[in-house]
Coordinates of C-alpha atoms and ligand atoms in Angstrom, one line a residue:
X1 CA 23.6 26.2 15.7
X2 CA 23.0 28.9 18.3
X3 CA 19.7 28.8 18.7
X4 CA 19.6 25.0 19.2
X5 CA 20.7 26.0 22.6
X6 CA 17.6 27.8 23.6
X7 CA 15.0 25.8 21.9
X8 CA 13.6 23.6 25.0
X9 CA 14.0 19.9 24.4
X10 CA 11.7 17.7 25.7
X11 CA 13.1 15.7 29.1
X12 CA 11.5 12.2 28.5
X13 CA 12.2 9.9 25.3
X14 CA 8.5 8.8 25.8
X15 CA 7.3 12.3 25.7
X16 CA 8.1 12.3 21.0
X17 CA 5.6 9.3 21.2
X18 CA 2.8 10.2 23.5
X19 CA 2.5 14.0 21.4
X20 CA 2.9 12.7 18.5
X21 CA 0.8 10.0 19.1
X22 CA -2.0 12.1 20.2
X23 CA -1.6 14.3 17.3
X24 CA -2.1 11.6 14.3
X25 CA -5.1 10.2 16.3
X26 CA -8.0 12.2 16.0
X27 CA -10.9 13.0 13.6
X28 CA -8.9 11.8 11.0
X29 CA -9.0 7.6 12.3
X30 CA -12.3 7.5 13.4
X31 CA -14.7 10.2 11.3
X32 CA -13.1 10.5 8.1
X33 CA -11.1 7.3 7.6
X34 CA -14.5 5.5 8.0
X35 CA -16.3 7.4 5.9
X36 CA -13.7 7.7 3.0
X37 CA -13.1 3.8 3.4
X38 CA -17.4 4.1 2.8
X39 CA -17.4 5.5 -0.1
X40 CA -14.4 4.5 -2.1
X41 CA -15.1 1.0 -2.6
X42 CA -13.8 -1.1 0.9
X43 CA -11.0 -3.3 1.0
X44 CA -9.7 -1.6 -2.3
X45 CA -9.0 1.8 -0.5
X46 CA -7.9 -0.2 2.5
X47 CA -4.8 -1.7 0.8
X48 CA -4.1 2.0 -1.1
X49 CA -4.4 3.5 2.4
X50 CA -2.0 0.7 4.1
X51 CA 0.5 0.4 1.3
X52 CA 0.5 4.2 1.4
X53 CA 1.3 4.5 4.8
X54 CA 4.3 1.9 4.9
X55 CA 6.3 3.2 1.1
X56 CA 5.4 7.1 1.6
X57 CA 4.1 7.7 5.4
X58 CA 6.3 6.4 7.3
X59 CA 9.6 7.0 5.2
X60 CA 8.5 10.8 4.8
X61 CA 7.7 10.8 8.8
X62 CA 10.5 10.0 9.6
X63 CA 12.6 12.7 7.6
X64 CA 10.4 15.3 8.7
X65 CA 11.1 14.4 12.7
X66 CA 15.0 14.3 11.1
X67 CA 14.5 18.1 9.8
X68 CA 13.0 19.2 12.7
X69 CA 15.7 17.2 15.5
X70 CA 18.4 18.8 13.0
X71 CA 17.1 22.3 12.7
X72 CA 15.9 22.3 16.2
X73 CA 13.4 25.2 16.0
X74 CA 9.8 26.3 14.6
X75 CA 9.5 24.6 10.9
X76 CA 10.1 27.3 8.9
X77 CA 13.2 28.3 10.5
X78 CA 14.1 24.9 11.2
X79 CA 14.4 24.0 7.2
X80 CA 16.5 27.1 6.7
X81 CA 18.8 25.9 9.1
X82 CA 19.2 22.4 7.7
X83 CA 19.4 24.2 4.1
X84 CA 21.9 26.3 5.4
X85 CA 24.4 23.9 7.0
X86 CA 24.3 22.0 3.5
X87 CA 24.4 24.9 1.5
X88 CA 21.3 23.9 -0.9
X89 CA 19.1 26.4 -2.7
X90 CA 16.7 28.9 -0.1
X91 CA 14.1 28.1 -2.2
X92 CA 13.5 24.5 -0.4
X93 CA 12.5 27.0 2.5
X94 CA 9.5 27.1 1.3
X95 CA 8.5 23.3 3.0
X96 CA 8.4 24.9 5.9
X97 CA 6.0 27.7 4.5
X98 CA 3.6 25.4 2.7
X99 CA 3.7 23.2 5.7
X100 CA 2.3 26.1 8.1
X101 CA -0.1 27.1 5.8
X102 CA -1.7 23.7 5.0
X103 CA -1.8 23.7 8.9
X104 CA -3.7 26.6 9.5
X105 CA -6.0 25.7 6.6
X106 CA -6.4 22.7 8.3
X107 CA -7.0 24.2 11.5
X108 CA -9.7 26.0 10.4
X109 CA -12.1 23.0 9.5
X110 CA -11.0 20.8 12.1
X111 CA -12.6 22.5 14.5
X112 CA -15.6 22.8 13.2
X113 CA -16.3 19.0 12.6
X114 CA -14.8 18.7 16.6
X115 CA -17.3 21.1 17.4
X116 CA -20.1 18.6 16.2
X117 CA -18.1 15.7 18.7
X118 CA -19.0 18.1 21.4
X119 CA -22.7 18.4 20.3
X120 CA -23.3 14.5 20.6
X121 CA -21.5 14.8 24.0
X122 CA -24.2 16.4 25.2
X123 CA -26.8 14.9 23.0
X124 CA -25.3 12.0 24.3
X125 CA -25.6 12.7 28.0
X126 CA -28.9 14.2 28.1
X127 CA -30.1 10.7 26.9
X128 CA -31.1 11.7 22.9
X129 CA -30.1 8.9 21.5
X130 CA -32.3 6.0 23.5
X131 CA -33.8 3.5 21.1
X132 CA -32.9 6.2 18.3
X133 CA -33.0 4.3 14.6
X134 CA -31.4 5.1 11.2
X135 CA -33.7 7.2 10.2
X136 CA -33.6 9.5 13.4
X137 CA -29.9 9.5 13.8
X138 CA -29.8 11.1 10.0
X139 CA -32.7 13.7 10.5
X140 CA -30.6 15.0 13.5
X141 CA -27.3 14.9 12.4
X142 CA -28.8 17.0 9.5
X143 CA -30.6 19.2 11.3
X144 CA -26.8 20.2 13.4
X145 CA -25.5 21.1 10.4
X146 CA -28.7 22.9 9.3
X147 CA -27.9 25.3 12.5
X148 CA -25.8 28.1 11.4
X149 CA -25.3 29.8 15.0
X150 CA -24.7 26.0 17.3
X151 CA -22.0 24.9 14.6
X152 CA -20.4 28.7 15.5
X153 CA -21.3 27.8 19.1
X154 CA -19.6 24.3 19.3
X155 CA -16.4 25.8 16.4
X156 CA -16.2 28.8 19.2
X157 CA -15.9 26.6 22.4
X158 CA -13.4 24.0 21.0
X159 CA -11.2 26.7 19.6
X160 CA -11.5 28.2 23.2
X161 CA -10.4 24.7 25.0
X162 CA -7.0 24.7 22.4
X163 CA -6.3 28.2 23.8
X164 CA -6.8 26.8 27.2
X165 CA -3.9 24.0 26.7
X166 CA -1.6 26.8 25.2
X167 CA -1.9 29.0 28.3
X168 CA -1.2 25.7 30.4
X169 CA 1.7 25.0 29.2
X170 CA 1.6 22.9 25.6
X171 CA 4.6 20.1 27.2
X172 CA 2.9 19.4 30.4
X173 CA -1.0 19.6 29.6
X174 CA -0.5 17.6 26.4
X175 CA 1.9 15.0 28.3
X176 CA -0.5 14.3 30.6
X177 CA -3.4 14.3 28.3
X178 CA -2.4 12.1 26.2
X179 CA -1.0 9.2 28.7
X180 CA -4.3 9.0 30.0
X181 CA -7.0 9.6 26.8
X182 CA -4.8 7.2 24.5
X183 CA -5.1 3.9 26.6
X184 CA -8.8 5.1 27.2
X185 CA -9.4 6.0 23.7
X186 CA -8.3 2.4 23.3
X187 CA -10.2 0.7 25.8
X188 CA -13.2 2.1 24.6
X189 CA -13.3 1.3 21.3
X190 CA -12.5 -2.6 22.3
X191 CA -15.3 -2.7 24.0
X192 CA -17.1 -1.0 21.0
X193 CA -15.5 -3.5 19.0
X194 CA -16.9 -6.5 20.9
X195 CA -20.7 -4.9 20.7
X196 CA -20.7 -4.4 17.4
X197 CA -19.4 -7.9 16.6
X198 CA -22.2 -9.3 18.8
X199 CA -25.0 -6.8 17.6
X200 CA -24.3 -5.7 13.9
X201 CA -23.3 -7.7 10.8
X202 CA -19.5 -8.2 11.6
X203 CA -18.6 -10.6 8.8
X204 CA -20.4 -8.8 6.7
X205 CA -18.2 -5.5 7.9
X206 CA -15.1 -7.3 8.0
X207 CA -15.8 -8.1 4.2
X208 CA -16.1 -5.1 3.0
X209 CA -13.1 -3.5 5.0
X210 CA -11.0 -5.9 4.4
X211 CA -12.0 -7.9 0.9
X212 CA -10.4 -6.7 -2.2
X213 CA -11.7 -6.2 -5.2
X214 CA -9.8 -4.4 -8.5
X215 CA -13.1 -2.9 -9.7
X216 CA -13.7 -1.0 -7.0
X217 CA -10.5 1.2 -7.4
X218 CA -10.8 4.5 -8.7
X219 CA -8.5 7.8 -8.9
X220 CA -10.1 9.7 -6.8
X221 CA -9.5 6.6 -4.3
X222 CA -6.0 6.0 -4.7
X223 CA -5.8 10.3 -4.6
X224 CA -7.4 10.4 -1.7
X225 CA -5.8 7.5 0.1
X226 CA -2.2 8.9 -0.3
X227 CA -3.7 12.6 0.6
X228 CA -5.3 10.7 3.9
X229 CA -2.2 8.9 4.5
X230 CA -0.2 12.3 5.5
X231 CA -3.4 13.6 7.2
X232 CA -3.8 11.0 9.4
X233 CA -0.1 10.4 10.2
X234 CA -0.2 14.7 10.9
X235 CA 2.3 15.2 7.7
X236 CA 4.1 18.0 5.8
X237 CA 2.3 20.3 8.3
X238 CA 5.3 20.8 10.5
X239 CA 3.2 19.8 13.2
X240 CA 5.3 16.5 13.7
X241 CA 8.8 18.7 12.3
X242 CA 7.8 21.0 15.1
X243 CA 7.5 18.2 17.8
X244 CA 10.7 16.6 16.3
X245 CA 12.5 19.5 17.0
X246 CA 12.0 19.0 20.7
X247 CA 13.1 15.3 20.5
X248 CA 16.2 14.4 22.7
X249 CA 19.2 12.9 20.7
X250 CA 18.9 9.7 22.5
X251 CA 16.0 8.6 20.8
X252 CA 15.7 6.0 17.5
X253 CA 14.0 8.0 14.7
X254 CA 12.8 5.1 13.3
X255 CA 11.5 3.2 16.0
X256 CA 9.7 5.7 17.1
X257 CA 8.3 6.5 14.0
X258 CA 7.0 3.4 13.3
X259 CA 5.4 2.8 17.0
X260 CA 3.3 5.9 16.1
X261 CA 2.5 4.6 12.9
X262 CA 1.3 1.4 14.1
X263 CA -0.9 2.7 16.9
X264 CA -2.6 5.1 14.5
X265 CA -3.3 2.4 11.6
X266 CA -4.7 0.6 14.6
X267 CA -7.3 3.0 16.1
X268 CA -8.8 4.4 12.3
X269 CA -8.9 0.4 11.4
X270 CA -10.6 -0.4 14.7
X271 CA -13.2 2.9 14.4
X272 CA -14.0 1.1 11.1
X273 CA -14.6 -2.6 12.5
X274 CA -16.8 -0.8 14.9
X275 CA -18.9 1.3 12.7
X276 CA -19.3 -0.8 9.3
X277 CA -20.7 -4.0 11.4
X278 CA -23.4 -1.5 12.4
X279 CA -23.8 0.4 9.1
X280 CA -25.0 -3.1 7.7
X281 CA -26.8 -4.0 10.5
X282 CA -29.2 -1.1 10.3
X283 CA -31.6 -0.2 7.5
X284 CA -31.5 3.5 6.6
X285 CA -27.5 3.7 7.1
X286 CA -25.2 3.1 3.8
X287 CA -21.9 2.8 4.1
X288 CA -21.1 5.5 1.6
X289 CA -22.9 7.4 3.9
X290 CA -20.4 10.3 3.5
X291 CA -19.1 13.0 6.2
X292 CA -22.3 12.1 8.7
X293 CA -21.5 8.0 8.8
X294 CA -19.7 8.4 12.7
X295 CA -22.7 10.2 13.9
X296 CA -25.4 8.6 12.2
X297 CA -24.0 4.9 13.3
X298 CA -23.0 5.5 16.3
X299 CA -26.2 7.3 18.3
X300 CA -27.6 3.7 17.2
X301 CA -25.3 1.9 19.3
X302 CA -25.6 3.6 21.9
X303 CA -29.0 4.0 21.8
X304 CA -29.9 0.3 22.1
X305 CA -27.5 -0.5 24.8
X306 CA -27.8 -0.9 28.3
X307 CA -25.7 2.0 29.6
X308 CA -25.7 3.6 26.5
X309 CA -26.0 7.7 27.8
X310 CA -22.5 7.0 30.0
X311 CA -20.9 5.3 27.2
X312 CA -21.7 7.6 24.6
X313 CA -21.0 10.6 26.9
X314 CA -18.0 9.2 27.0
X315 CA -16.8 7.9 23.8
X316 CA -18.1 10.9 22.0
X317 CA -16.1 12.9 24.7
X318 CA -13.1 10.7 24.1
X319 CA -13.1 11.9 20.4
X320 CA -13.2 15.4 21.2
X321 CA -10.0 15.0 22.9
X322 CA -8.4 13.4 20.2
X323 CA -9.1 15.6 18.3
X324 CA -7.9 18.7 20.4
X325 CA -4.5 16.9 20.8
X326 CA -4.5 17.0 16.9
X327 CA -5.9 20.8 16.9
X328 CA -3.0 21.8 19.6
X329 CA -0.1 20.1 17.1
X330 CA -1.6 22.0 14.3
X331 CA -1.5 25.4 16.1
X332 CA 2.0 24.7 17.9
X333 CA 4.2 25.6 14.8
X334 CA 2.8 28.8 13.9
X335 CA 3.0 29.7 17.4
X336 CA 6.3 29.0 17.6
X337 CA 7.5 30.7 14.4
X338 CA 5.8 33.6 15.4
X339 CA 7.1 33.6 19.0
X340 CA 10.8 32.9 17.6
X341 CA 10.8 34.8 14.6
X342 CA 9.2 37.6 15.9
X343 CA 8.8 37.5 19.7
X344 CA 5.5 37.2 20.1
X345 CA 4.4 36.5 23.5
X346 CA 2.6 32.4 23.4
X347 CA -0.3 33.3 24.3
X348 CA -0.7 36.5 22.0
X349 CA 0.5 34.4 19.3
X350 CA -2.4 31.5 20.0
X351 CA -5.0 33.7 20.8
X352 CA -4.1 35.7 17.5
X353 CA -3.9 32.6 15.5
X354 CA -6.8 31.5 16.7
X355 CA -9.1 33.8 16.1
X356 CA -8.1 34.1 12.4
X357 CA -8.4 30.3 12.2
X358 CA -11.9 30.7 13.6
X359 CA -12.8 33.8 10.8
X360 CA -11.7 31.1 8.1
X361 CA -13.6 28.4 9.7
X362 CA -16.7 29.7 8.9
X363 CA -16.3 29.6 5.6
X364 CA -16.6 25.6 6.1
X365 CA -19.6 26.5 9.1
X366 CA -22.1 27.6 6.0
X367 CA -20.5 25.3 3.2
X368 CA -22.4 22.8 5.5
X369 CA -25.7 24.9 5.1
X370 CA -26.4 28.4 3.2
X371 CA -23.8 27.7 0.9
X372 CA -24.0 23.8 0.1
X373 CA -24.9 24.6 -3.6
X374 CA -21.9 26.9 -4.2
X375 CA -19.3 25.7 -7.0
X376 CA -16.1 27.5 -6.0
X377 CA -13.8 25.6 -8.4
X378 CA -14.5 22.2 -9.7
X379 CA -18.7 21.7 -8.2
X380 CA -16.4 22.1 -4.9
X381 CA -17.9 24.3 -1.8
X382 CA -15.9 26.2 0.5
X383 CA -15.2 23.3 2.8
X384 CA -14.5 21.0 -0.1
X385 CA -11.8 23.0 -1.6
X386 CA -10.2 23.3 1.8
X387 CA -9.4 20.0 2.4
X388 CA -8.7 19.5 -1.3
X389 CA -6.1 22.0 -1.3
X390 CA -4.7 20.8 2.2
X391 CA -4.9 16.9 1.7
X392 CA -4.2 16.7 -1.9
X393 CA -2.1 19.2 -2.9
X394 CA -0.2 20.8 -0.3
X395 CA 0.5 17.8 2.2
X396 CA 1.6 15.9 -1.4
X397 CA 3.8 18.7 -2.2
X398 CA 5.8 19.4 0.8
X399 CA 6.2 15.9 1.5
X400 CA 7.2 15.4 -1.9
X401 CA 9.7 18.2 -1.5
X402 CA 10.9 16.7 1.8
X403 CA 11.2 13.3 0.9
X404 CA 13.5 14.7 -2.4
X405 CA 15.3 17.1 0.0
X406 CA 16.3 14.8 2.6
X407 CA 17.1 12.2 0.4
X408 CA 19.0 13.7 -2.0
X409 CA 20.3 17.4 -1.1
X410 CA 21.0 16.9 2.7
X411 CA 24.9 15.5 3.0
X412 CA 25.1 12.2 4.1
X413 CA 26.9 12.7 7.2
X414 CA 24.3 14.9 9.3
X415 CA 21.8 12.2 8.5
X416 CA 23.7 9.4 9.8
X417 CA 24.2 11.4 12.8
X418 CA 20.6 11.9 13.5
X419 CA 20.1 8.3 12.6
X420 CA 23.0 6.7 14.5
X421 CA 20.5 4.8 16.7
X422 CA 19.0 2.8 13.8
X423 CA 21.2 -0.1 13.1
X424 CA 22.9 0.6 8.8
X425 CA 20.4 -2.2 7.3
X426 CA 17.1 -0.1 8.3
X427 CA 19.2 3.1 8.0
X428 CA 19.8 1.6 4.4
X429 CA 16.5 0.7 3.8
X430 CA 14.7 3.8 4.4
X431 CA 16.9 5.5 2.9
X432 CA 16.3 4.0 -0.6
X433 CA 12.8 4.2 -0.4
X434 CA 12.9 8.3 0.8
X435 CA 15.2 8.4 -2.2
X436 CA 13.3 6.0 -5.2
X437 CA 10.2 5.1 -4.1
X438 CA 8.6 7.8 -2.0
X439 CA 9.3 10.2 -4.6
X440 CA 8.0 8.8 -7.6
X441 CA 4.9 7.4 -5.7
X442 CA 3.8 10.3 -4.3
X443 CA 4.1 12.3 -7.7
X444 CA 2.2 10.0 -9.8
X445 CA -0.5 9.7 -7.4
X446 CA -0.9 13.3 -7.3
X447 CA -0.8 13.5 -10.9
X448 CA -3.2 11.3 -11.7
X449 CA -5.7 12.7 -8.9
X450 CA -5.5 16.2 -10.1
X451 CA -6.4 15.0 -13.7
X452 CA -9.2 12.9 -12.1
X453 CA -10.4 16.4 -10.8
X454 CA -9.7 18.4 -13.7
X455 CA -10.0 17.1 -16.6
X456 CA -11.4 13.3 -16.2
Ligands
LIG501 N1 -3.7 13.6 12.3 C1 -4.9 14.2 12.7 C2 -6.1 13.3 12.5 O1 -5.9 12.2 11.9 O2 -7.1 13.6 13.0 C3 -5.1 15.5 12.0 C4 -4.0 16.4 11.9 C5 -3.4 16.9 13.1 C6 -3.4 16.8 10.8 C7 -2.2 17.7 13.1 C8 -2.3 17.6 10.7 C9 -1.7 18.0 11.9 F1 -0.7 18.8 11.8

């Protein structure tokens, strides 16, 4: 493995954690998990989403760190180096493929809906939301995504701040990023979580996160919770298979895998004891509230506390960042196939990327407004179909292809090598579930969710 040697390799073991920490925190934990959670009936999705996580998330995390460490370049050419040293078919090339372009799909919308973070930063600081109620906080959330030319605005100056990082350098920008937004992030949303408890209905938001009931389970639920599970955890993207690839050889795949794991189930099921207390503390606000539940709650809160322009300034701020860690992971391995594979300068390569990410974002820009009506396939808009395609059936199909790969066409002894920090019994252990339960799982959930679409 030639190029191994000149593919840089990150210095510090912590460094694997704190990137890809920062990108599975982002939108995902605390906009959409909320919202989804809102909508799909509670404690049942909860349990979908959790058992989800630990029997496919994790297992398939950790094999896509493995094919990147192994391969130890940009995704695509990463898998056809691990395909090559165990002479499997070049057709499972393609994970790396669909990986890149669920990413850049992905990219595409995830600024936008970061652009709104950076609306309510201002909004936020500017003092627009004191003593703002229910009704207020929905008339202008509405009225942003009403506003064809800000939503460009706010899409254009977030894709502009992940160029920024590029030219920076991704290692040393992101490093010190993230060490000091994650503990933040976290400190925040304690304190959040301690306001809401004392000034919304917290039992009655506890209950509904965390209560179960079987009648509240649908398809679309359990489709969604498996599609939000790889999301969230930045799956079958190559974003995490990119930043694997740069993980020193001293390092416990598993244990590391897990850490991240943990510390994003923690933030998207704190953003949801913060905001569901609210939502049943304030009349006006539902929790299946849909896309608009963060930024219809939250102006609320701050509204009607104390300090409540600093703190929103703030948290909202916060968010952005999180979500430009996630936006930088999802642009690093297209930029890095293109500057391997075809020796494109970085920056070139981002600024290219970017602005072809930015074209397709607009697509979701007026799905949000002009086109809201429009029935592209299946009553879905533009936007819609987008993050069908990405979170249900591309993320589900490359992770079902890498879970099948890894655990039954890569030889044995490579993987023990890149596993030889994780003591047999756990070795064992995820092994048979990458192997038998991962597999199956994932298939029949994606199954049934694209009959739920199509034909229930
Ligand atoms: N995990 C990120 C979130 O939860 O917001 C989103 C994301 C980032 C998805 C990077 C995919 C990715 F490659």
């Amino acid at each position: 493995m030639k190029r191994a040697q000149q593919h840089a390799i990150w210095g510090r073991r912590g460094t694997f954690i704190l990137a890809a920490t920062g990108s599975a925190v982002g939108l995902g934990n605390i906009w959409k998990f909320p919202y989804i959670v809102g909508e799909n009936g509670g404690g049942a999705f909860v349990l979908m989403y959790l058992l989800c996580i630990c029997l496919i998330g994790l297992p398939v995390m950790a094999a896509e760190v493995l094919l990147g460490r192994r391969g130890r370049a940009n995704p695509i050419m990463a898998v056809g180096e691990v395909v090559r040293e165990s002479r499997s078919s070049k057709a499972w090339g393609l994970i790396g493929w669909a990986g890149v372009v669920a990413g850049f799909i992905i990219l595409s919308y995830y600024s936008v809906i970061a652009g709104w973070t950076l609306e309510y930063v201002t909004t936020a600081a500017r003092g627009g939301f004191a003593g703002i109620d229910g009704h207020t906080a929905s008339a202008t959330f509405n009225a942003l995504l009403g506003d064809v030319s800000k939503l460009v605005r706010w899409q254009t100056a977030f894709l502009c701040m992940t160029a920024l990082i590029i030219m920076f350098g991704v290692t040393r920008g992101l490093e010190t990023a993230v060490r000091i937004l994650m503990p933040l992030l976290f400190v925040l949303l304690v304190l959040l979580l301690l306001y809401s408890a004392y000034a919304g209905d917290f039992l009655a938001g506890l209950r509904f996160l965390f209560s179960f009931r079987i009648s509240d389970l649908s398809l679309e639920g359990l489709s969604l919770a498996l599609g939000h599970a790889f999301f969230t955890l930045s799956l079958g993207m190559g974003a995490i298979m990119a930043y694997g690839s740069y993980m020193p050889h001293n390092t416990s795949i598993l244990k590391t895998v897990i850490t991240v794991g943990c510390l994003d189930t923690l933030v998207a099921l704190m953003a949801g004891m913060v905001i569901f207390p609210i939502v049943f503390a304030t009349p006006g606000v539902e929790p299946g509230g849909g896309p608009g539940l963060l930024f219809e709650t939250l102006p609320i809160v701050f509204g009607g506390m104390p300090v409540g322009t600093i703190v929103g300034a703030v948290f909202f701020l916060l968010i952005t960042l999180a979500a430009w860690s996630s936006n930088i992971s999802l642009l690093e391995p297209i930029v890095a196939y293109l500057t391997e594979n075809f020796r494109f300068h970085r920056l070139s390569a981002s600024l290219l990327i970017i602005f072809l990410a930015w074209l397709l974002g607009l697509t979701t820009v007026y799905s949000l407004n002009h086109w809201q009506g429009m029935n592209m396939v299946a009553g879905m808009t533009p936007f819609d179909f987008s993050q069908f395609l990405t979170e249900q059936v591309l993320l589900p199909l490359g992770a079902l292809a890498m879970a099948v790969y890894v655990g039954w066409f890569m030889k044995k002894a490579p993987l023990r090598r890149e596993m030889k920090l994780d003591a047999t019994h756990w070795f064992g252990r995820w092994y048979t579930i990458l192997r038998y339960v991962s597999p199956v799982l994932i298939l029949v959930v994606f199954l049934l969710g694209l009959f739920d679409k199509f034909a229930g």
